[in-house]
mmCIF file of C-alpha atoms in Angstrom:
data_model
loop_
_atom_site.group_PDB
_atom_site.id
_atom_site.type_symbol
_atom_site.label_atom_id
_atom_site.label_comp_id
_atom_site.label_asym_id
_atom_site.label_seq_id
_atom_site.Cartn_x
_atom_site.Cartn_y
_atom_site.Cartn_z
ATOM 1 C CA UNK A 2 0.000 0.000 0.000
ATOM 2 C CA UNK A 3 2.860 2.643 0.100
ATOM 3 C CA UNK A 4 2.571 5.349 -1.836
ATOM 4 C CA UNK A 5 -0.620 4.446 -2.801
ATOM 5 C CA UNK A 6 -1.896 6.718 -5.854
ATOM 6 C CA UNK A 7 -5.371 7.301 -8.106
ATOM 7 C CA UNK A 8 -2.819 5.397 -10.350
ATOM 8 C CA UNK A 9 -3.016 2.845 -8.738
ATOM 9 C CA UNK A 10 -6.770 2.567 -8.410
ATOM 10 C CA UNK A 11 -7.843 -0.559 -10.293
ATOM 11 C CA UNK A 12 -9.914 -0.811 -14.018
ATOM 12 C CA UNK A 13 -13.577 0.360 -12.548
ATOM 13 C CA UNK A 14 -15.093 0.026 -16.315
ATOM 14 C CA UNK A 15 -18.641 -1.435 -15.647
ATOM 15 C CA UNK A 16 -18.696 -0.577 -12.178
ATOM 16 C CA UNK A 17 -21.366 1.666 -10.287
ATOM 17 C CA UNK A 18 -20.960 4.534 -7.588
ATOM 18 C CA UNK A 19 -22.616 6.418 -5.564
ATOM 19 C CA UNK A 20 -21.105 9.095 -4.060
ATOM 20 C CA UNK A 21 -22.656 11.428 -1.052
ATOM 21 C CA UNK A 22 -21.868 14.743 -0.968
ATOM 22 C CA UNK A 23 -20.085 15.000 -4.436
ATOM 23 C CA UNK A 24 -20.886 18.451 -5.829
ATOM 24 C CA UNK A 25 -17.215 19.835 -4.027
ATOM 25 C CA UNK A 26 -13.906 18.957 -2.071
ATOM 26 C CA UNK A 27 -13.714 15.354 -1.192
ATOM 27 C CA UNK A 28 -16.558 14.147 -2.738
ATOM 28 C CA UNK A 29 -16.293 15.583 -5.873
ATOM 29 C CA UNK A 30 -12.857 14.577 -6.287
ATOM 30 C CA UNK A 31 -13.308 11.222 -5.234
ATOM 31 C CA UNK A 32 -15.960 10.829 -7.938
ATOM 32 C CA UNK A 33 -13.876 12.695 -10.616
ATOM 33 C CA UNK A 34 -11.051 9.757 -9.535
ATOM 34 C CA UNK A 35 -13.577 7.210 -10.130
ATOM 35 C CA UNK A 36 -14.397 8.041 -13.593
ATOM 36 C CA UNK A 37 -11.336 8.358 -14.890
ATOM 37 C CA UNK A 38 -10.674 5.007 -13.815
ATOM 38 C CA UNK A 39 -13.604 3.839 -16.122
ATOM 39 C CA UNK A 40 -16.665 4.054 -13.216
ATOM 40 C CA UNK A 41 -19.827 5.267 -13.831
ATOM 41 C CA UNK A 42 -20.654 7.429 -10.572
ATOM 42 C CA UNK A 43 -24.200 9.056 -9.776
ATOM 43 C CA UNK A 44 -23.396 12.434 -7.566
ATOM 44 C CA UNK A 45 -25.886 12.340 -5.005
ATOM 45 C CA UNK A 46 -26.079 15.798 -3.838
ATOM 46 C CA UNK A 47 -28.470 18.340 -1.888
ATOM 47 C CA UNK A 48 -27.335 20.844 -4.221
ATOM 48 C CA UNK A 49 -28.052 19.533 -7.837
ATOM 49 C CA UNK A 50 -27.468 22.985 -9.692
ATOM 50 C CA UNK A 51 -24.062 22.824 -7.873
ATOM 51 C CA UNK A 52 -23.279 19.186 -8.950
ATOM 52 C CA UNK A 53 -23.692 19.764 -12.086
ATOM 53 C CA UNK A 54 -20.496 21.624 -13.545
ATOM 54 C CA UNK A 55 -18.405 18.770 -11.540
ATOM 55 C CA UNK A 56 -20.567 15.944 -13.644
ATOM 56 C CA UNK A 57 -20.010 18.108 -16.787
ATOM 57 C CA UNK A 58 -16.417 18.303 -15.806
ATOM 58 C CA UNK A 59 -16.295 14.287 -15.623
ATOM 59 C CA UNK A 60 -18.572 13.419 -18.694
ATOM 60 C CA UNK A 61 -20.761 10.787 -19.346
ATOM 61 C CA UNK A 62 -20.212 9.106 -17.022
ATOM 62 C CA UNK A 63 -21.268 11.033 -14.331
ATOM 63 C CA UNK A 64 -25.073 11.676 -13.507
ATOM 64 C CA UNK A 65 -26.648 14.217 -10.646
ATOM 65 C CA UNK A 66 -29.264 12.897 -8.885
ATOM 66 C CA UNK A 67 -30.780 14.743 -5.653
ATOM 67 C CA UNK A 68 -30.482 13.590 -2.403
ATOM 68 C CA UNK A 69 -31.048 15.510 0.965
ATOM 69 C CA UNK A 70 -29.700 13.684 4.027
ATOM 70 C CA UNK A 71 -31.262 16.185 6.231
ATOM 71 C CA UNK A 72 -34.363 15.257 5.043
ATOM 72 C CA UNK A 73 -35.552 11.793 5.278
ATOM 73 C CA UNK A 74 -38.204 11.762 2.564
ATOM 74 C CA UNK A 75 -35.789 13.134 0.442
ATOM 75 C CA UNK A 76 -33.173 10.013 1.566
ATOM 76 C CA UNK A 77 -36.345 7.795 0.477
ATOM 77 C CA UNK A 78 -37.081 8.948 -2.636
ATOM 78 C CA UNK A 79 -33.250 8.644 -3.613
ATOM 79 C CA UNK A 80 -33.513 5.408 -2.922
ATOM 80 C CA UNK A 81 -36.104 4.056 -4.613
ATOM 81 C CA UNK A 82 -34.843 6.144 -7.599
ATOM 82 C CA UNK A 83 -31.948 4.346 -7.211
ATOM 83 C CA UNK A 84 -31.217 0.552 -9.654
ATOM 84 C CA UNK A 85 -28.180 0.049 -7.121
ATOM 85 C CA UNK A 86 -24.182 0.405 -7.539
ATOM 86 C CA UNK A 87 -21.464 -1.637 -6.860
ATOM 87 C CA UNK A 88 -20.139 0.742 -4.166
ATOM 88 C CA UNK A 89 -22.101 3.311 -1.842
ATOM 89 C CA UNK A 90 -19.578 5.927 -0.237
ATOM 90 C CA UNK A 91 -21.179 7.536 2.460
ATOM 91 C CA UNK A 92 -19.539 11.194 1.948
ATOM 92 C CA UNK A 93 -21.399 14.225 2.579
ATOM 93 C CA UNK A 94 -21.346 15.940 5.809
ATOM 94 C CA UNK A 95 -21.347 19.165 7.766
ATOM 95 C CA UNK A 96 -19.248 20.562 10.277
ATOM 96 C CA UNK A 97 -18.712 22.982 13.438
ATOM 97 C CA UNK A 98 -22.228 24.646 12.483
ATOM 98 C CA UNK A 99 -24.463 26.519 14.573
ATOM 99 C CA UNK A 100 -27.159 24.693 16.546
ATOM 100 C CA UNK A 101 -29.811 23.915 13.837
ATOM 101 C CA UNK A 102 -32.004 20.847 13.182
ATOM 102 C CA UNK A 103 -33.099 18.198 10.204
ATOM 103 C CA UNK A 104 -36.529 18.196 8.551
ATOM 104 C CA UNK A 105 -37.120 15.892 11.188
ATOM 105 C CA UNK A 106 -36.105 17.091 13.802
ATOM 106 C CA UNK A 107 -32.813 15.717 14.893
ATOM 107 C CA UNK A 108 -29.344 18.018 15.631
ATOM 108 C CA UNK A 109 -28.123 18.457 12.000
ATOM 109 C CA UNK A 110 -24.691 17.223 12.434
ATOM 110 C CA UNK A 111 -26.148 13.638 13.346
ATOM 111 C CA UNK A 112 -29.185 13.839 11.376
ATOM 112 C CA UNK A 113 -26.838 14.608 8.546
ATOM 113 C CA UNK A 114 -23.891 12.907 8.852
ATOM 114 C CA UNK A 115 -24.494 9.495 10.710
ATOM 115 C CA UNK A 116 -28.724 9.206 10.552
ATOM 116 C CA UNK A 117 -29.266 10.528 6.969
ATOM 117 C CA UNK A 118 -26.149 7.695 5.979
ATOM 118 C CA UNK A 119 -27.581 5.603 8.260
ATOM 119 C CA UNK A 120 -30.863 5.212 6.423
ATOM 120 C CA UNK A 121 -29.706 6.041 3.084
ATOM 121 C CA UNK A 122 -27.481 2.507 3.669
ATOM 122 C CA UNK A 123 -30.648 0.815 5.154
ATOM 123 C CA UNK A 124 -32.243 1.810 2.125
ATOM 124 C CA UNK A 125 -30.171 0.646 -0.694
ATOM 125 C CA UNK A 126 -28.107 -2.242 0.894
ATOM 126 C CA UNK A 127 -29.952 -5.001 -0.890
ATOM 127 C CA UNK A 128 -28.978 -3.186 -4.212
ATOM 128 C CA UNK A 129 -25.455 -2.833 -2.988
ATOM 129 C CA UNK A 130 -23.664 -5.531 -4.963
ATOM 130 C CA UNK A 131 -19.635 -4.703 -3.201
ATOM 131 C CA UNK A 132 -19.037 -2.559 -0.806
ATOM 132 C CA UNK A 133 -20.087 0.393 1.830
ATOM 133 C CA UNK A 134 -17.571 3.276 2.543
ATOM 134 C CA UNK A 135 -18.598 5.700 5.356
ATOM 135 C CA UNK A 136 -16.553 8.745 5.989
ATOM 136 C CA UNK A 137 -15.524 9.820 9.487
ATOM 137 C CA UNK A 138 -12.905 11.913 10.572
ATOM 138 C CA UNK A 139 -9.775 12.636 12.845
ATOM 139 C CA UNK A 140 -12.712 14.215 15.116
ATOM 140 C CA UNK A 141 -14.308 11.390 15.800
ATOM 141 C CA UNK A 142 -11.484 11.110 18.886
ATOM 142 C CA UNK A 143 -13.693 14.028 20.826
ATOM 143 C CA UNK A 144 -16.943 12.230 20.215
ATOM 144 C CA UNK A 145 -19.023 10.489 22.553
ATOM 145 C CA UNK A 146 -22.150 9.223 22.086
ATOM 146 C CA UNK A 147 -24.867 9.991 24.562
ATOM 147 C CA UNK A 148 -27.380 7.963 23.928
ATOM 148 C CA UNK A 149 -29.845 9.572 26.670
ATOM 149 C CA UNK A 150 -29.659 12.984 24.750
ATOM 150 C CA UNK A 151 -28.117 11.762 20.789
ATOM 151 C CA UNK A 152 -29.805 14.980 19.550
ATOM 152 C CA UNK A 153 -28.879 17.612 21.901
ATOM 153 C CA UNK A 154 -32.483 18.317 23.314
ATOM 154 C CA UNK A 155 -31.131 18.755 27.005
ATOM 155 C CA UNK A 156 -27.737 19.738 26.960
ATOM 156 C CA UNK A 157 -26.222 23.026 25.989
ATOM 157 C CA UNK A 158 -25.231 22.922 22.370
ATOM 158 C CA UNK A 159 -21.652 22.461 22.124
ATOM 159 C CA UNK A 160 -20.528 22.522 17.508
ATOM 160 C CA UNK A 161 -17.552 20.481 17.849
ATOM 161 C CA UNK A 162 -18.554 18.131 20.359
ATOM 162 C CA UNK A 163 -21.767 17.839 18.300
ATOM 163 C CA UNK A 164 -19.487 17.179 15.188
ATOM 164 C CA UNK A 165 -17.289 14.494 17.114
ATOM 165 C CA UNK A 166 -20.336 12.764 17.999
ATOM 166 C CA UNK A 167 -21.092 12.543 14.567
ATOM 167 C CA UNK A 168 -18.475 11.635 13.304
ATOM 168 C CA UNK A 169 -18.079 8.942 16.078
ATOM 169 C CA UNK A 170 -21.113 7.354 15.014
ATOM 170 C CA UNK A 171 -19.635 7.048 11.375
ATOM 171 C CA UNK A 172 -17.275 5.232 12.734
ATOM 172 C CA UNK A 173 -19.494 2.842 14.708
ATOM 173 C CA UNK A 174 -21.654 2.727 12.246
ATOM 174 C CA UNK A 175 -18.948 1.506 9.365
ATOM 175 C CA UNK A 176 -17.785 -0.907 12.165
ATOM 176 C CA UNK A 177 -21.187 -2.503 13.208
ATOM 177 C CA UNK A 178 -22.236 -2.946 9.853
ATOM 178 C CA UNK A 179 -18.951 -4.663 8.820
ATOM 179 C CA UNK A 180 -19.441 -7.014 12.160
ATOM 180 C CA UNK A 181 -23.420 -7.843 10.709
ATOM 181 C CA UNK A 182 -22.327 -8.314 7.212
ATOM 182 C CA UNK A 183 -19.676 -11.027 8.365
ATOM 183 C CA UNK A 184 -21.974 -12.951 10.356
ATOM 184 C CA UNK A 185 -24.844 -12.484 8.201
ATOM 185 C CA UNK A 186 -21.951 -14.476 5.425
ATOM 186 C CA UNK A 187 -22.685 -11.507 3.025
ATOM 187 C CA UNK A 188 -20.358 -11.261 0.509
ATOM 188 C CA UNK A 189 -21.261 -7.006 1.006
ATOM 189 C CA UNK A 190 -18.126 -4.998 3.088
ATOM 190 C CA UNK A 191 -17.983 -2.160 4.954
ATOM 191 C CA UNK A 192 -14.882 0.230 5.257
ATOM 192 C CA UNK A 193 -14.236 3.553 6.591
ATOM 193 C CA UNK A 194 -12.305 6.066 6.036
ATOM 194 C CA UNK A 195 -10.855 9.459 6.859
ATOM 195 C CA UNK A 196 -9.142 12.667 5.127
ATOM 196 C CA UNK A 197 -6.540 13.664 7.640
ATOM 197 C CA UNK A 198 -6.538 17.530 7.384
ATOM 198 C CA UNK A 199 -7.937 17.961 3.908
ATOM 199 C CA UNK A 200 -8.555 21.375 2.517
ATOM 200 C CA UNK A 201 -12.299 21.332 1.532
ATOM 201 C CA UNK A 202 -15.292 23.337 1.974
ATOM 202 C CA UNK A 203 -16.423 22.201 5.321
ATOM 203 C CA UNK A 204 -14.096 24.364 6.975
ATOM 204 C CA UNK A 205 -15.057 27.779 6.901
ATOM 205 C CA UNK A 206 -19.122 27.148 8.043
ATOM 206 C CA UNK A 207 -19.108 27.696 11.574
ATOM 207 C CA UNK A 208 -20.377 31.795 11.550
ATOM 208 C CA UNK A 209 -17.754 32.642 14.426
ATOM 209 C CA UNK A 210 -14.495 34.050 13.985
ATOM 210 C CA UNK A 211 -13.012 30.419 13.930
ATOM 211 C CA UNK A 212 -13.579 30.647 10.049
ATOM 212 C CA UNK A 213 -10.974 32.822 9.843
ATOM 213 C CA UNK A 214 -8.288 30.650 11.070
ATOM 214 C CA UNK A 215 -9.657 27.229 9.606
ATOM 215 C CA UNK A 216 -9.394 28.961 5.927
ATOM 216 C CA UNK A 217 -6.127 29.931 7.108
ATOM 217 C CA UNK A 218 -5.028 26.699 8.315
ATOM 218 C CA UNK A 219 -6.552 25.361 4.883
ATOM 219 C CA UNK A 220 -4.453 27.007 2.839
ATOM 220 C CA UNK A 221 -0.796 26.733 5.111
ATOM 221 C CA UNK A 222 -1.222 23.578 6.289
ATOM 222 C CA UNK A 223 -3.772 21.432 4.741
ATOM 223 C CA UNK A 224 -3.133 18.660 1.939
ATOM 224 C CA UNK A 225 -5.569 19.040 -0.984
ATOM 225 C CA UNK A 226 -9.055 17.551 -1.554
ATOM 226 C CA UNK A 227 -7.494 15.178 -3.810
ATOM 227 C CA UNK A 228 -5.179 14.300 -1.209
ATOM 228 C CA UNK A 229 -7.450 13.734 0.888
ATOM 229 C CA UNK A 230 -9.761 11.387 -1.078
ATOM 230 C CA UNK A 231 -7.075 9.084 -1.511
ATOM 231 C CA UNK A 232 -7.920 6.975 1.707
ATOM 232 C CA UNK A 233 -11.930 7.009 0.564
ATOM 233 C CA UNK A 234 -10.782 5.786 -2.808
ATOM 234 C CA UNK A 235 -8.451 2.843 -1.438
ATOM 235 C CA UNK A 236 -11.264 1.769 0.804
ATOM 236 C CA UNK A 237 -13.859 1.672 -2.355
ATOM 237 C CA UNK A 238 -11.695 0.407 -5.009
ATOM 238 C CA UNK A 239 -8.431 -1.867 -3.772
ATOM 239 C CA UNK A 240 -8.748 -5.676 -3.538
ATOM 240 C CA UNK A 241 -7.251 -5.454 -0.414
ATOM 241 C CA UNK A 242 -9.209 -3.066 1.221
ATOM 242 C CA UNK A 243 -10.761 -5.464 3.879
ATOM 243 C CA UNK A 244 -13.927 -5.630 5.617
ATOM 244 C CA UNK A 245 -14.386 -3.316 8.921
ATOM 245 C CA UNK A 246 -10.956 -1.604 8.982
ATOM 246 C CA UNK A 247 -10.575 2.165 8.636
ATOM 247 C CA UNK A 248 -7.973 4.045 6.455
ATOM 248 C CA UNK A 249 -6.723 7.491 6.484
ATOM 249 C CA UNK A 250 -3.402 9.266 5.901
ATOM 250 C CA UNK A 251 -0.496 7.776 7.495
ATOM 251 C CA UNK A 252 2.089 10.613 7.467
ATOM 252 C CA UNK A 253 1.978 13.409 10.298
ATOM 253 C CA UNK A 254 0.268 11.692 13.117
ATOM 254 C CA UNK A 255 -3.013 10.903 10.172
ATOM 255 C CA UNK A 256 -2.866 14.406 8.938
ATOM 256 C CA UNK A 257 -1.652 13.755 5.580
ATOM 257 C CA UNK A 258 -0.008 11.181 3.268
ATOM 258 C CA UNK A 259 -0.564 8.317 1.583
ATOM 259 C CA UNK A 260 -3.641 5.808 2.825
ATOM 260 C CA UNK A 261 -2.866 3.471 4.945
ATOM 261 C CA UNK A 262 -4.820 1.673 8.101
ATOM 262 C CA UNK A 263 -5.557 4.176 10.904
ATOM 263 C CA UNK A 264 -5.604 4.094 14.382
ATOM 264 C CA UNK A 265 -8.875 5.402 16.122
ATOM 265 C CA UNK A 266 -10.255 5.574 19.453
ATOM 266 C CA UNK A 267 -11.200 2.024 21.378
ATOM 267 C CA UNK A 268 -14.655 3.526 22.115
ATOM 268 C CA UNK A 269 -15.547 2.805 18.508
ATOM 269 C CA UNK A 270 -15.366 -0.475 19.801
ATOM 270 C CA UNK A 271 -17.652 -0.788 22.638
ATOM 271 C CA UNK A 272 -20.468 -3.242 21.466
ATOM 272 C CA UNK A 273 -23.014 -2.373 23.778
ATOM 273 C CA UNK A 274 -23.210 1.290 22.394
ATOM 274 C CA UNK A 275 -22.845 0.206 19.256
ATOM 275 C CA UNK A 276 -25.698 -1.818 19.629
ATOM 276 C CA UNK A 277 -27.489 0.626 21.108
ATOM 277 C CA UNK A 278 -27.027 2.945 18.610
ATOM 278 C CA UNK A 279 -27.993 0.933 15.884
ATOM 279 C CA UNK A 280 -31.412 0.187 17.331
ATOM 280 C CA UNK A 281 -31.983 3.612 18.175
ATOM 281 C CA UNK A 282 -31.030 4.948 14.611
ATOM 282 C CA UNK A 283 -33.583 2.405 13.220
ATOM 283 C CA UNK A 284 -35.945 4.222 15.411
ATOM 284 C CA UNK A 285 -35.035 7.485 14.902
ATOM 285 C CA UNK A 286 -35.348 7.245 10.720
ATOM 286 C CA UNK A 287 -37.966 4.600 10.823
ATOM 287 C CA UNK A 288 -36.081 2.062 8.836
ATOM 288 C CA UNK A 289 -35.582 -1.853 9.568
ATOM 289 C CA UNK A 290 -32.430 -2.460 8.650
ATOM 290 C CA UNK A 291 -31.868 -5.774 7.223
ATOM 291 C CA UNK A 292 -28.277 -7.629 6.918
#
């Protein structure tokens, strides 16, 4: 794996994406990546008018298709819409924001980020004929999940914390699934995967004077979008990518780099919240989701 490269991405001709999130940074260059290793990828974004000079940038094979994770009707529709892919990367996200909330009600960092993937994955499992790639992040080491208040309803609102949560419950997430696919003898995997300190649009969306310094620290000290896709595109593409683990950069403590397996923290591991957060995410969306 060292020095792993989009050249090194294997011949994706006949192959179908999905990609979250993929009208800018990491998603968009993921799914640009993709197609120019032969994939056709659908960019399933909230912003469709924004998608579409990236899917005009890619060509034909490329294909906008609307999807709002902060809206769970929205997630539905998607998938119905959707004949199925080979791979489902679980990209978009949000971070740092102010306190706001989903169409349905849940904290929009979790609503968006782990219970909009959550059910999207639910949804469109059975038509998943490969694998599942959920992104988390460096952040997910400040998360815990509080499964008394998941969606901030009693506690003061706290953006990062809220985002480490979130991200967190990626991680979880990616890592339960893999655990139910295995035992369920599913030939289906699920990886995760993380962009070290990636310069994307993310950054830059909390409405304090933090933006400031984050678009500083984006362009000083951040590797590139690209860059940072790499670890997303091992995950969804390499033949030895393997079921549960989680990649990210492996130079400067995770920052940046090459992909390469990544350490994380052992609370990802703790079954019993895992578990617990699974059922309660079925809840939440209203999905049953079947391994």
């Amino acid at each position: 794996m060292s020095k792993w490269t989009t050249a090194d991405i294997p011949d994706q001709t006949g192959r179908r994406f999905v990609v979250t999130g993929a009208n800018s940074g990491l998603g968009a260059e993921t799914a640009k990546a993709l197609a120019k290793a032969g994939a056709t990828v659908t960019l399933a974004c909230r912003n469709v008018n924004k998608a579409q000079p990236v899917a005009a940038e890619i060509g034909p094979n490329a294909t906008v298709a609307q999807l709002d994770l902060a809206d769970l009707a929205s997630v539905r529709t998607f998938a119905d819409s959707c004949d199925g892919a080979d791979v489902l990367i679980n990209n978009a996200g949000v971070m740092a924001i102010p306190m706001r909330r989903t169409a349905d009600g849940f904290e929009m960092q979790m609503g968006t980020n782990h219970l909009g993937h959550f059910a999207l994955t639910a949804l469109l499992l059975p038509k998943i004929a490969d694998r599942v790639v959920t992104l988390s992040s460096s952040m997910h080491q400040i998360g815990r999940i509080d499964l008394d208040d998941l969606n901030w309803e009693a506690r003061r609102y706290r953006r990062w914390r809220a985002y480490g949560d979130s991200k967190m419950a990626n991680l979880m997430f990616g890592k339960e699934l893999a655990e139910r696919l295995a035992a369920a003898g599913s030939s289906t995997s699920s990886m995760i995967a993380h962009p070290g300190y990636a310069a994307t649009e993310l950054q830059g969306r909390s409405e304090t004077v933090e933006d400031v310094f984050m678009k500083f620290g984006n362009k000083i000290f951040a590797q590139s979008a690209a860059e940072g896709a790499l670890p997303t595109l091992y995950a969804a593409t390499s033949p030895d990518a393997t079921n549960g683990t989680f990649y990210g950069p492996t130079e400067m403590f995770g920052s940046r780099g090459a992909p390469g397996v990544s350490g994380y923290h052992k609370r990802a591991d703790d079954a019993g919240v895992r578990d617990k957060l699974w059922t309660m995410s079925e809840q939440l969306t209203k999905t049953d989701f079947v391994v």
